[in-house]
Amino acid sequence: MDWKPLLSDEQLNDLIKESHDKPQVIFKHSIRCSISSMIKNRLEKSEAPGGFDFHYLDLIKYRPLSNKIAEEFNIRHESPQVIIIKDGHPVYDESHSAIHMEEIADAVQ
């Protein structure tokens, strides 16, 4: 898994722009949550589909950015959470044990 750290509002804006060329996946992860760690591990052991960029957001360090994502896309904050952005809009949002790489791949087919 090739995670791109998501660290700033500017990166979020770039991610939204890039979503017009290819889907952008945001994984919101809490290092204090065992479920979140389990899901991150599951994703990393799975084969990532081509044509996506995968972004990692550390919720503990960057909670204001997580809140901005929730506001920007009108999606309730969860942890762990996967959000797929395509053409500037969320097309998939899932949390906790319902996160699977196969569903991420299917979400934009």
PDB file of C-alpha atoms in Angstrom:
ATOM      1  CA  MET A   1       0.000   0.000   0.000  1.00  0.00           C
ATOM      2  CA  ASP A   2       1.373   3.354  -1.011  1.00  0.00           C
ATOM      3  CA  TRP A   3      -0.209   5.801   1.455  1.00  0.00           C
ATOM      4  CA  LYS A   4       0.057   9.514   0.753  1.00  0.00           C
ATOM      5  CA  PRO A   5      -0.065  11.348   4.083  1.00  0.00           C
ATOM      6  CA  LEU A   6      -2.870  13.913   4.207  1.00  0.00           C
ATOM      7  CA  LEU A   7      -1.549  16.753   6.343  1.00  0.00           C
ATOM      8  CA  SER A   8      -3.081  20.049   5.253  1.00  0.00           C
ATOM      9  CA  ASP A   9      -6.053  21.913   3.830  1.00  0.00           C
ATOM     10  CA  GLU A  10      -3.985  22.607   0.715  1.00  0.00           C
ATOM     11  CA  GLN A  11      -3.466  18.884   0.154  1.00  0.00           C
ATOM     12  CA  LEU A  12      -7.192  18.319   0.572  1.00  0.00           C
ATOM     13  CA  ASN A  13      -7.889  20.962  -2.080  1.00  0.00           C
ATOM     14  CA  ASP A  14      -5.373  19.300  -4.408  1.00  0.00           C
ATOM     15  CA  LEU A  15      -6.935  15.904  -3.724  1.00  0.00           C
ATOM     16  CA  ILE A  16     -10.360  17.260  -4.712  1.00  0.00           C
ATOM     17  CA  LYS A  17      -8.922  18.640  -7.967  1.00  0.00           C
ATOM     18  CA  GLU A  18      -7.122  15.359  -8.688  1.00  0.00           C
ATOM     19  CA  SER A  19     -10.373  13.446  -8.164  1.00  0.00           C
ATOM     20  CA  HIS A  20     -11.483  14.703 -11.583  1.00  0.00           C
ATOM     21  CA  ASP A  21      -8.683  12.625 -13.143  1.00  0.00           C
ATOM     22  CA  LYS A  22      -8.843   9.563 -10.895  1.00  0.00           C
ATOM     23  CA  PRO A  23     -10.612   8.529  -7.685  1.00  0.00           C
ATOM     24  CA  GLN A  24      -9.036   9.583  -4.408  1.00  0.00           C
ATOM     25  CA  VAL A  25      -9.364   7.404  -1.315  1.00  0.00           C
ATOM     26  CA  ILE A  26      -9.131   8.936   2.159  1.00  0.00           C
ATOM     27  CA  PHE A  27      -8.544   6.592   5.087  1.00  0.00           C
ATOM     28  CA  LYS A  28      -9.206   8.283   8.434  1.00  0.00           C
ATOM     29  CA  HIS A  29      -7.273   6.400  11.096  1.00  0.00           C
ATOM     30  CA  SER A  30      -7.032   6.733  14.851  1.00  0.00           C
ATOM     31  CA  ILE A  31      -3.793   5.314  16.215  1.00  0.00           C
ATOM     32  CA  ARG A  32      -5.551   4.896  19.586  1.00  0.00           C
ATOM     33  CA  CYS A  33      -8.259   2.599  18.227  1.00  0.00           C
ATOM     34  CA  SER A  34      -7.675  -1.136  17.884  1.00  0.00           C
ATOM     35  CA  ILE A  35     -10.465  -1.483  15.302  1.00  0.00           C
ATOM     36  CA  SER A  36      -8.886   1.260  13.219  1.00  0.00           C
ATOM     37  CA  SER A  37      -5.511  -0.507  13.406  1.00  0.00           C
ATOM     38  CA  MET A  38      -7.121  -3.797  12.378  1.00  0.00           C
ATOM     39  CA  ILE A  39      -8.782  -2.165   9.355  1.00  0.00           C
ATOM     40  CA  LYS A  40      -5.566  -0.398   8.327  1.00  0.00           C
ATOM     41  CA  ASN A  41      -3.754  -3.740   8.520  1.00  0.00           C
ATOM     42  CA  ARG A  42      -6.504  -5.403   6.460  1.00  0.00           C
ATOM     43  CA  LEU A  43      -6.206  -2.749   3.764  1.00  0.00           C
ATOM     44  CA  GLU A  44      -2.427  -3.003   3.689  1.00  0.00           C
ATOM     45  CA  LYS A  45      -2.600  -6.794   3.229  1.00  0.00           C
ATOM     46  CA  SER A  46      -5.068  -6.455   0.359  1.00  0.00           C
ATOM     47  CA  GLU A  47      -4.155  -5.728  -3.218  1.00  0.00           C
ATOM     48  CA  ALA A  48      -4.963  -2.108  -3.930  1.00  0.00           C
ATOM     49  CA  PRO A  49      -6.790  -1.481  -7.201  1.00  0.00           C
ATOM     50  CA  GLY A  50      -4.952   0.498  -9.840  1.00  0.00           C
ATOM     51  CA  GLY A  51      -6.101   3.948 -10.784  1.00  0.00           C
ATOM     52  CA  PHE A  52      -6.692   5.199  -7.237  1.00  0.00           C
ATOM     53  CA  ASP A  53      -4.620   7.411  -4.939  1.00  0.00           C
ATOM     54  CA  PHE A  54      -4.739   6.356  -1.286  1.00  0.00           C
ATOM     55  CA  HIS A  55      -4.433   9.058   1.372  1.00  0.00           C
ATOM     56  CA  TYR A  56      -3.851   8.444   5.069  1.00  0.00           C
ATOM     57  CA  LEU A  57      -5.157  10.885   7.672  1.00  0.00           C
ATOM     58  CA  ASP A  58      -3.946  10.575  11.277  1.00  0.00           C
ATOM     59  CA  LEU A  59      -7.004  11.696  13.229  1.00  0.00           C
ATOM     60  CA  ILE A  60      -5.121  12.347  16.423  1.00  0.00           C
ATOM     61  CA  LYS A  61      -2.672  14.823  14.879  1.00  0.00           C
ATOM     62  CA  TYR A  62      -5.003  16.314  12.274  1.00  0.00           C
ATOM     63  CA  ARG A  63      -8.481  16.371  13.802  1.00  0.00           C
ATOM     64  CA  PRO A  64      -9.302  19.849  12.388  1.00  0.00           C
ATOM     65  CA  LEU A  65      -8.585  18.493   8.891  1.00  0.00           C
ATOM     66  CA  SER A  66     -10.831  15.516   9.569  1.00  0.00           C
ATOM     67  CA  ASN A  67     -13.576  17.900  10.650  1.00  0.00           C
ATOM     68  CA  LYS A  68     -13.086  19.916   7.464  1.00  0.00           C
ATOM     69  CA  ILE A  69     -13.515  16.765   5.376  1.00  0.00           C
ATOM     70  CA  ALA A  70     -16.755  15.974   7.214  1.00  0.00           C
ATOM     71  CA  GLU A  71     -18.023  19.510   6.566  1.00  0.00           C
ATOM     72  CA  GLU A  72     -16.788  19.742   2.977  1.00  0.00           C
ATOM     73  CA  PHE A  73     -18.497  16.518   1.926  1.00  0.00           C
ATOM     74  CA  ASN A  74     -21.388  16.547   4.406  1.00  0.00           C
ATOM     75  CA  ILE A  75     -20.331  13.162   5.772  1.00  0.00           C
ATOM     76  CA  ARG A  76     -20.536  12.257   9.431  1.00  0.00           C
ATOM     77  CA  HIS A  77     -17.111  11.708  11.002  1.00  0.00           C
ATOM     78  CA  GLU A  78     -16.262   8.100  11.834  1.00  0.00           C
ATOM     79  CA  SER A  79     -13.080   6.315  12.804  1.00  0.00           C
ATOM     80  CA  PRO A  80     -11.886   4.321  11.044  1.00  0.00           C
ATOM     81  CA  GLN A  81     -13.472   5.614   7.873  1.00  0.00           C
ATOM     82  CA  VAL A  82     -12.897   5.375   4.136  1.00  0.00           C
ATOM     83  CA  ILE A  83     -14.209   8.045   1.785  1.00  0.00           C
ATOM     84  CA  ILE A  84     -13.780   7.911  -1.987  1.00  0.00           C
ATOM     85  CA  ILE A  85     -13.832  11.216  -3.835  1.00  0.00           C
ATOM     86  CA  LYS A  86     -14.544  11.200  -7.571  1.00  0.00           C
ATOM     87  CA  ASP A  87     -15.164  14.281  -9.706  1.00  0.00           C
ATOM     88  CA  GLY A  88     -15.031  16.407  -6.576  1.00  0.00           C
ATOM     89  CA  HIS A  89     -17.779  14.505  -4.730  1.00  0.00           C
ATOM     90  CA  PRO A  90     -17.915  11.568  -2.334  1.00  0.00           C
ATOM     91  CA  VAL A  91     -19.077   8.372  -4.042  1.00  0.00           C
ATOM     92  CA  TYR A  92     -18.379   5.958  -1.179  1.00  0.00           C
ATOM     93  CA  ASP A  93     -18.285   6.273   2.584  1.00  0.00           C
ATOM     94  CA  GLU A  94     -17.849   3.359   4.944  1.00  0.00           C
ATOM     95  CA  SER A  95     -16.610   2.845   8.464  1.00  0.00           C
ATOM     96  CA  HIS A  96     -15.396   0.281  10.951  1.00  0.00           C
ATOM     97  CA  SER A  97     -15.579  -3.409  10.048  1.00  0.00           C
ATOM     98  CA  ALA A  98     -17.511  -2.707   6.850  1.00  0.00           C
ATOM     99  CA  ILE A  99     -14.332  -1.405   5.175  1.00  0.00           C
ATOM    100  CA  HIS A 100     -13.011  -3.868   2.580  1.00  0.00           C
ATOM    101  CA  MET A 101     -10.642  -3.292  -0.340  1.00  0.00           C
ATOM    102  CA  GLU A 102     -12.990  -5.189  -2.680  1.00  0.00           C
ATOM    103  CA  GLU A 103     -15.782  -2.710  -1.979  1.00  0.00           C
ATOM    104  CA  ILE A 104     -13.425   0.216  -2.487  1.00  0.00           C
ATOM    105  CA  ALA A 105     -12.517  -1.193  -5.911  1.00  0.00           C
ATOM    106  CA  ASP A 106     -16.191  -1.773  -6.776  1.00  0.00           C
ATOM    107  CA  ALA A 107     -17.320   1.666  -5.625  1.00  0.00           C
ATOM    108  CA  VAL A 108     -16.269   3.473  -8.774  1.00  0.00           C
ATOM    109  CA  GLN A 109     -16.844   0.755 -11.376  1.00  0.00           C
TER     110      GLN A 109
END
